[in-house]
Amino acid sequence: MGTMTSREDIVKEIIARDRIKFLEDARSRTQSQHTESKSGIVDVKILADFTEYNPLHKGHLHCLLEAKKMVPDGIFVAVVPGLFERSGRGVPYIMTRNARAEAAVAVGADIVIEGPPMGIMGSGQYSLCLAKTFQALDADHIPRGYKRDPEFEILLEKIGKGRGIAPKPYRMVDMGSGEVLLKGRLNEDNYVIVSLSKSLTKIGFNFQDKFIFVPRLEGISGTLIREAVVSGVLESAEEMLPPETITILRREMENGRAPLHMLRDDETIIHTANQATVPDLKSLSLLEERTIENVIKKRPFDSVDEIEKCIARGFSRHHAQRVLSSLEARIDRDTMHRYIENYPSTIRILNYKNKEVLREFKKRISHRRLEICQ
């Protein structure tokens, strides 16, 4: 029981600390806008890969190794989502970003930086932040895993050539010509690539020939991995996890710092839902009218489950979890817009391979404000 209490305290501490950091970032102006390579000097190439590593499995490792094989002298920068420790689905991560960053370096990443706080944003918002991250890094290559699909190959070919594609409900549209290239819905990994191409186009970042598309490894199940973590029998997932991930995950579990993916700051969520005024609820990121009406009508609440039942259905199946994360983080829309506008005000380095790599990285993006936080 003591371990559970300590993990709940860890979650509360993370959210309280990250909220302060988020508000500081929203106030901070970006130090420098994107600049093209200076004076025609060709620096070491940067491969920037965005991955949640929740936890880092052999599919992630495959993408990393394939990309490094293609650009052996490049610096592999893993962009790991940071503040609030909430995934794109709005649910808590299994391990903290520091532990996930440690696993990334252990298997071969050169630098790990903190990515945007996914769980409290809409998918378009964090896609935009990711695009701005690649721009800030002046990325030469963007490795991305994808699920093989003959119809999707048409989109990959166009994106590879630097064409933006906008994901609309049940269709994919060429941003240049307006042509509908594909009808229907995409697999989640493939959707992320299309959404990213749209965001990169919106901010004017030339991504022609920059993507490295790596077919996804089959036979890896996030559900089975999470079940192994919950049961504490990590051996049942060892065919899917690199030994480095198992070592770090086991250590975090022994120290009462994992698993965190079933824990929220329930107290804050319930307090916010019960006490916030209507204008306060309306100001919160991701909360819409019907949900607010339901909350007002049915409060007071005694549990998070009761609140979740009040959340109106959104276009995304992860909408309810994102709304809970918004109630937990208590970030208003105006602050969110300022944060995105200034993003990334600081590039935070969570981990790195060695001092030589760090020196090369600093030299390569000398026009940005850096902070090392390990």
CSV table of N, CA and C in Angstrom, one decimal, residues 88-177:
chain,number,residue,atom,x,y,z
A,88,GLY,N,-0.6,11.0,-26.2
A,88,GLY,CA,-1.5,11.6,-27.2
A,88,GLY,C,-2.9,11.1,-27.0
A,89,ARG,N,-3.0,9.9,-26.3
A,89,ARG,CA,-4.4,9.4,-26.0
A,89,ARG,C,-4.9,10.1,-24.7
A,90,GLY,N,-4.1,10.9,-24.1
A,90,GLY,CA,-4.5,11.6,-22.8
A,90,GLY,C,-4.3,10.8,-21.6
A,91,VAL,N,-3.7,9.6,-21.7
A,91,VAL,CA,-3.5,8.7,-20.5
A,91,VAL,C,-2.1,8.8,-20.0
A,92,PRO,N,-1.9,8.6,-18.7
A,92,PRO,CA,-0.5,8.7,-18.2
A,92,PRO,C,0.4,7.7,-18.8
A,93,TYR,N,1.7,8.1,-18.8
A,93,TYR,CA,2.8,7.2,-19.3
A,93,TYR,C,3.1,6.1,-18.2
A,94,ILE,N,3.7,5.0,-18.6
A,94,ILE,CA,4.2,4.0,-17.7
A,94,ILE,C,5.3,4.5,-16.8
A,95,MET,N,6.3,5.2,-17.5
A,95,MET,CA,7.4,5.7,-16.8
A,95,MET,C,7.6,7.2,-17.0
A,96,THR,N,8.3,7.9,-16.2
A,96,THR,CA,8.6,9.3,-16.4
A,96,THR,C,9.4,9.5,-17.7
A,97,ARG,N,9.4,10.8,-18.1
A,97,ARG,CA,10.2,11.1,-19.4
A,97,ARG,C,11.7,10.9,-19.1
A,98,ASN,N,12.1,11.1,-17.9
A,98,ASN,CA,13.6,10.9,-17.6
A,98,ASN,C,14.0,9.4,-17.8
A,99,ALA,N,13.1,8.6,-17.3
A,99,ALA,CA,13.4,7.1,-17.5
A,99,ALA,C,13.2,6.7,-18.9
A,100,ARG,N,12.3,7.2,-19.6
A,100,ARG,CA,12.1,6.9,-21.1
A,100,ARG,C,13.3,7.4,-21.9
A,101,ALA,N,13.8,8.6,-21.5
A,101,ALA,CA,15.0,9.2,-22.1
A,101,ALA,C,16.2,8.3,-21.9
A,102,GLU,N,16.3,7.8,-20.7
A,102,GLU,CA,17.5,7.0,-20.3
A,102,GLU,C,17.4,5.7,-21.2
A,103,ALA,N,16.2,5.1,-21.4
A,103,ALA,CA,16.1,3.9,-22.2
A,103,ALA,C,16.5,4.2,-23.6
A,104,ALA,N,16.1,5.4,-24.1
A,104,ALA,CA,16.5,5.8,-25.5
A,104,ALA,C,18.0,5.8,-25.7
A,105,VAL,N,18.7,6.5,-24.8
A,105,VAL,CA,20.1,6.6,-24.9
A,105,VAL,C,20.8,5.2,-24.8
A,106,ALA,N,20.2,4.4,-23.9
A,106,ALA,CA,20.8,3.0,-23.6
A,106,ALA,C,20.7,2.2,-24.9
A,107,VAL,N,19.7,2.4,-25.8
A,107,VAL,CA,19.6,1.5,-27.0
A,107,VAL,C,20.3,2.2,-28.2
A,108,GLY,N,20.7,3.5,-28.1
A,108,GLY,CA,21.4,4.0,-29.3
A,108,GLY,C,21.1,5.5,-29.6
A,109,ALA,N,20.1,6.1,-29.0
A,109,ALA,CA,19.9,7.5,-29.3
A,109,ALA,C,21.1,8.4,-28.8
A,110,ASP,N,21.4,9.5,-29.5
A,110,ASP,CA,22.5,10.3,-29.1
A,110,ASP,C,22.1,11.4,-28.2
A,111,ILE,N,20.9,12.0,-28.5
A,111,ILE,CA,20.4,13.1,-27.6
A,111,ILE,C,18.9,12.8,-27.5
A,112,VAL,N,18.4,13.1,-26.3
A,112,VAL,CA,16.9,13.0,-26.1
A,112,VAL,C,16.5,14.4,-25.6
A,113,ILE,N,15.5,15.0,-26.3
A,113,ILE,CA,15.0,16.3,-25.9
A,113,ILE,C,13.5,16.1,-25.5
A,114,GLU,N,13.0,17.1,-24.7
A,114,GLU,CA,11.6,17.1,-24.2
A,114,GLU,C,10.7,17.6,-25.3
A,115,GLY,N,9.7,16.7,-25.7
A,115,GLY,CA,8.7,17.1,-26.7
A,115,GLY,C,7.5,17.8,-26.0
A,116,PRO,N,6.5,18.1,-26.8
A,116,PRO,CA,5.3,18.9,-26.3
A,116,PRO,C,4.5,18.0,-25.4
A,117,PRO,N,3.7,18.7,-24.6
A,117,PRO,CA,2.8,18.0,-23.6
A,117,PRO,C,1.5,17.5,-24.3
A,118,MET,N,1.6,16.3,-24.9
A,118,MET,CA,0.6,15.8,-25.8
A,118,MET,C,-0.8,15.7,-25.2
A,119,GLY,N,-0.9,15.1,-24.0
A,119,GLY,CA,-2.2,14.7,-23.5
A,119,GLY,C,-3.2,15.8,-23.2
A,120,ILE,N,-2.7,17.1,-23.1
A,120,ILE,CA,-3.6,18.2,-22.8
A,120,ILE,C,-3.9,19.1,-24.0
A,121,MET,N,-3.4,18.6,-25.1
A,121,MET,CA,-3.6,19.3,-26.4
A,121,MET,C,-4.5,18.6,-27.3
A,122,GLY,N,-5.1,19.3,-28.3
A,122,GLY,CA,-5.7,18.6,-29.4
A,122,GLY,C,-4.7,18.0,-30.3
A,123,SER,N,-5.0,17.0,-31.1
A,123,SER,CA,-4.0,16.4,-32.0
A,123,SER,C,-3.3,17.3,-33.0
A,124,GLY,N,-4.1,18.3,-33.5
A,124,GLY,CA,-3.6,19.3,-34.4
A,124,GLY,C,-2.6,20.2,-33.7
A,125,GLN,N,-2.9,20.5,-32.4
A,125,GLN,CA,-2.0,21.4,-31.7
A,125,GLN,C,-0.6,20.7,-31.4
A,126,TYR,N,-0.6,19.4,-31.0
A,126,TYR,CA,0.7,18.9,-30.7
A,126,TYR,C,1.4,18.5,-32.0
A,127,SER,N,0.7,18.3,-33.1
A,127,SER,CA,1.3,18.1,-34.4
A,127,SER,C,2.1,19.3,-34.8
A,128,LEU,N,1.4,20.5,-34.5
A,128,LEU,CA,2.0,21.8,-34.9
A,128,LEU,C,3.3,22.0,-34.0
A,129,CYS,N,3.2,21.6,-32.7
A,129,CYS,CA,4.4,21.8,-31.8
A,129,CYS,C,5.5,20.9,-32.3
A,130,LEU,N,5.2,19.7,-32.7
A,130,LEU,CA,6.2,18.8,-33.2
A,130,LEU,C,6.9,19.3,-34.5
A,131,ALA,N,6.1,19.9,-35.4
A,131,ALA,CA,6.6,20.5,-36.6
A,131,ALA,C,7.6,21.6,-36.2
A,132,LYS,N,7.2,22.4,-35.2
A,132,LYS,CA,8.0,23.5,-34.8
A,132,LYS,C,9.3,23.0,-34.1
A,133,THR,N,9.3,21.8,-33.5
A,133,THR,CA,10.4,21.2,-32.9
A,133,THR,C,11.4,20.8,-34.0
A,134,PHE,N,10.9,20.2,-35.1
A,134,PHE,CA,11.8,19.8,-36.2
A,134,PHE,C,12.4,21.0,-36.8
A,135,GLN,N,11.6,22.1,-36.9
A,135,GLN,CA,12.2,23.3,-37.5
A,135,GLN,C,13.2,23.9,-36.6
A,136,ALA,N,13.0,23.9,-35.2
A,136,ALA,CA,14.0,24.5,-34.3
A,136,ALA,C,15.3,23.7,-34.4
A,137,LEU,N,15.2,22.4,-34.6
A,137,LEU,CA,16.4,21.5,-34.7
A,137,LEU,C,17.0,21.6,-36.0
A,138,ASP,N,16.3,22.3,-37.0
A,138,ASP,CA,16.8,22.3,-38.4
A,138,ASP,C,17.1,20.9,-38.8
A,139,ALA,N,16.1,20.0,-38.6
A,139,ALA,CA,16.3,18.6,-38.9
A,139,ALA,C,16.6,18.3,-40.3
A,140,ASP,N,17.6,17.4,-40.6
A,140,ASP,CA,18.0,17.0,-41.9
A,140,ASP,C,17.2,15.8,-42.3
A,141,HIS,N,16.8,14.9,-41.3
A,141,HIS,CA,16.1,13.7,-41.6
A,141,HIS,C,15.0,13.5,-40.5
A,142,ILE,N,13.9,13.0,-40.9
A,142,ILE,CA,12.8,12.7,-39.9
A,142,ILE,C,12.4,11.2,-40.1
A,143,PRO,N,13.0,10.3,-39.2
A,143,PRO,CA,12.6,8.9,-39.3
A,143,PRO,C,11.1,8.7,-38.8
A,144,ARG,N,10.3,7.9,-39.5
A,144,ARG,CA,9.0,7.6,-39.0
A,144,ARG,C,8.6,6.2,-39.4
A,145,GLY,N,8.1,5.5,-38.4
A,145,GLY,CA,7.6,4.1,-38.6
A,145,GLY,C,6.2,4.2,-39.2
A,146,TYR,N,5.9,3.3,-40.1
A,146,TYR,CA,4.5,3.3,-40.6
A,146,TYR,C,4.0,1.9,-40.8
A,147,LYS,N,2.7,1.7,-40.9
A,147,LYS,CA,2.1,0.4,-41.2
A,147,LYS,C,1.9,0.3,-42.7
A,148,ARG,N,2.4,-0.8,-43.2
A,148,ARG,CA,2.3,-1.1,-44.7
A,148,ARG,C,0.9,-1.1,-45.1
A,149,ASP,N,0.6,-0.4,-46.2
A,149,ASP,CA,-0.7,-0.4,-46.8
A,149,ASP,C,-0.6,0.1,-48.2
A,150,PRO,N,-0.9,-0.7,-49.2
A,150,PRO,CA,-0.7,-0.3,-50.6
A,150,PRO,C,-1.3,1.1,-51.0
A,151,GLU,N,-2.5,1.4,-50.4
A,151,GLU,CA,-3.1,2.7,-50.7
A,151,GLU,C,-2.3,3.8,-50.1
A,152,PHE,N,-1.8,3.6,-48.9
A,152,PHE,CA,-1.0,4.6,-48.2
A,152,PHE,C,0.3,5.0,-48.9
A,153,GLU,N,0.8,4.1,-49.7
A,153,GLU,CA,2.1,4.3,-50.4
A,153,GLU,C,2.0,5.6,-51.3
A,154,ILE,N,0.8,5.8,-51.8
A,154,ILE,CA,0.6,7.0,-52.7
A,154,ILE,C,0.9,8.3,-51.9
A,155,LEU,N,0.4,8.3,-50.6
A,155,LEU,CA,0.6,9.4,-49.7
A,155,LEU,C,2.0,9.6,-49.3
A,156,LEU,N,2.7,8.4,-49.0
A,156,LEU,CA,4.1,8.5,-48.6
A,156,LEU,C,5.0,9.0,-49.7
A,157,GLU,N,4.6,8.7,-51.0
A,157,GLU,CA,5.4,9.2,-52.1
A,157,GLU,C,5.3,10.7,-52.2
A,158,LYS,N,4.1,11.2,-52.0
A,158,LYS,CA,3.9,12.7,-52.1
A,158,LYS,C,4.6,13.4,-51.0
A,159,ILE,N,4.4,12.8,-49.7
A,159,ILE,CA,5.0,13.5,-48.6
A,159,ILE,C,6.5,13.4,-48.7
A,160,GLY,N,7.1,12.3,-49.2
A,160,GLY,CA,8.5,12.2,-49.4
A,160,GLY,C,9.1,13.3,-50.3
A,161,LYS,N,8.2,13.8,-51.2
A,161,LYS,CA,8.6,14.8,-52.2
A,161,LYS,C,8.3,16.2,-51.6
A,162,GLY,N,7.9,16.3,-50.3
A,162,GLY,CA,7.7,17.6,-49.7
A,162,GLY,C,6.3,18.1,-49.9
A,163,ARG,N,5.3,17.3,-50.3
A,163,ARG,CA,4.0,17.8,-50.4
A,163,ARG,C,3.2,17.6,-49.1
A,164,GLY,N,2.5,18.7,-48.7
A,164,GLY,CA,1.6,18.6,-47.6
A,164,GLY,C,0.3,17.9,-47.9
A,165,ILE,N,-0.2,17.1,-47.0
A,165,ILE,CA,-1.5,16.4,-47.1
A,165,ILE,C,-2.3,16.7,-45.9
A,166,ALA,N,-3.5,17.2,-46.1
A,166,ALA,CA,-4.4,17.5,-44.9
A,166,ALA,C,-5.3,16.4,-44.6
A,167,PRO,N,-5.3,15.8,-43.4
A,167,PRO,CA,-6.2,14.8,-43.0
A,167,PRO,C,-7.6,15.4,-42.7
A,168,LYS,N,-8.6,15.1,-43.4
A,168,LYS,CA,-10.0,15.6,-43.2
A,168,LYS,C,-10.8,14.4,-42.7
A,169,PRO,N,-12.0,14.6,-42.2
A,169,PRO,CA,-12.8,13.5,-41.8
A,169,PRO,C,-13.0,12.5,-43.0
A,170,TYR,N,-12.4,11.3,-42.9
A,170,TYR,CA,-12.6,10.2,-43.8
A,170,TYR,C,-12.1,10.5,-45.2
A,171,ARG,N,-11.1,11.5,-45.3
A,171,ARG,CA,-10.4,11.7,-46.6
A,171,ARG,C,-9.1,12.4,-46.4
A,172,MET,N,-8.2,12.2,-47.3
A,172,MET,CA,-6.9,12.8,-47.3
A,172,MET,C,-6.7,13.7,-48.5
A,173,VAL,N,-6.4,15.0,-48.3
A,173,VAL,CA,-6.5,16.0,-49.3
A,173,VAL,C,-5.1,16.6,-49.6
A,174,ASP,N,-4.7,16.7,-50.8
A,174,ASP,CA,-3.4,17.3,-51.2
A,174,ASP,C,-3.6,18.8,-51.0
A,175,MET,N,-2.7,19.4,-50.1
A,175,MET,CA,-2.8,20.8,-49.8
A,175,MET,C,-2.5,21.8,-50.9
A,176,GLY,N,-1.8,21.3,-51.9
A,176,GLY,CA,-1.5,22.1,-53.1
A,176,GLY,C,-2.6,22.2,-54.1
A,177,SER,N,-3.1,21.0,-54.4
A,177,SER,CA,-4.1,20.9,-55.5
A,177,SER,C,-5.5,20.8,-55.1
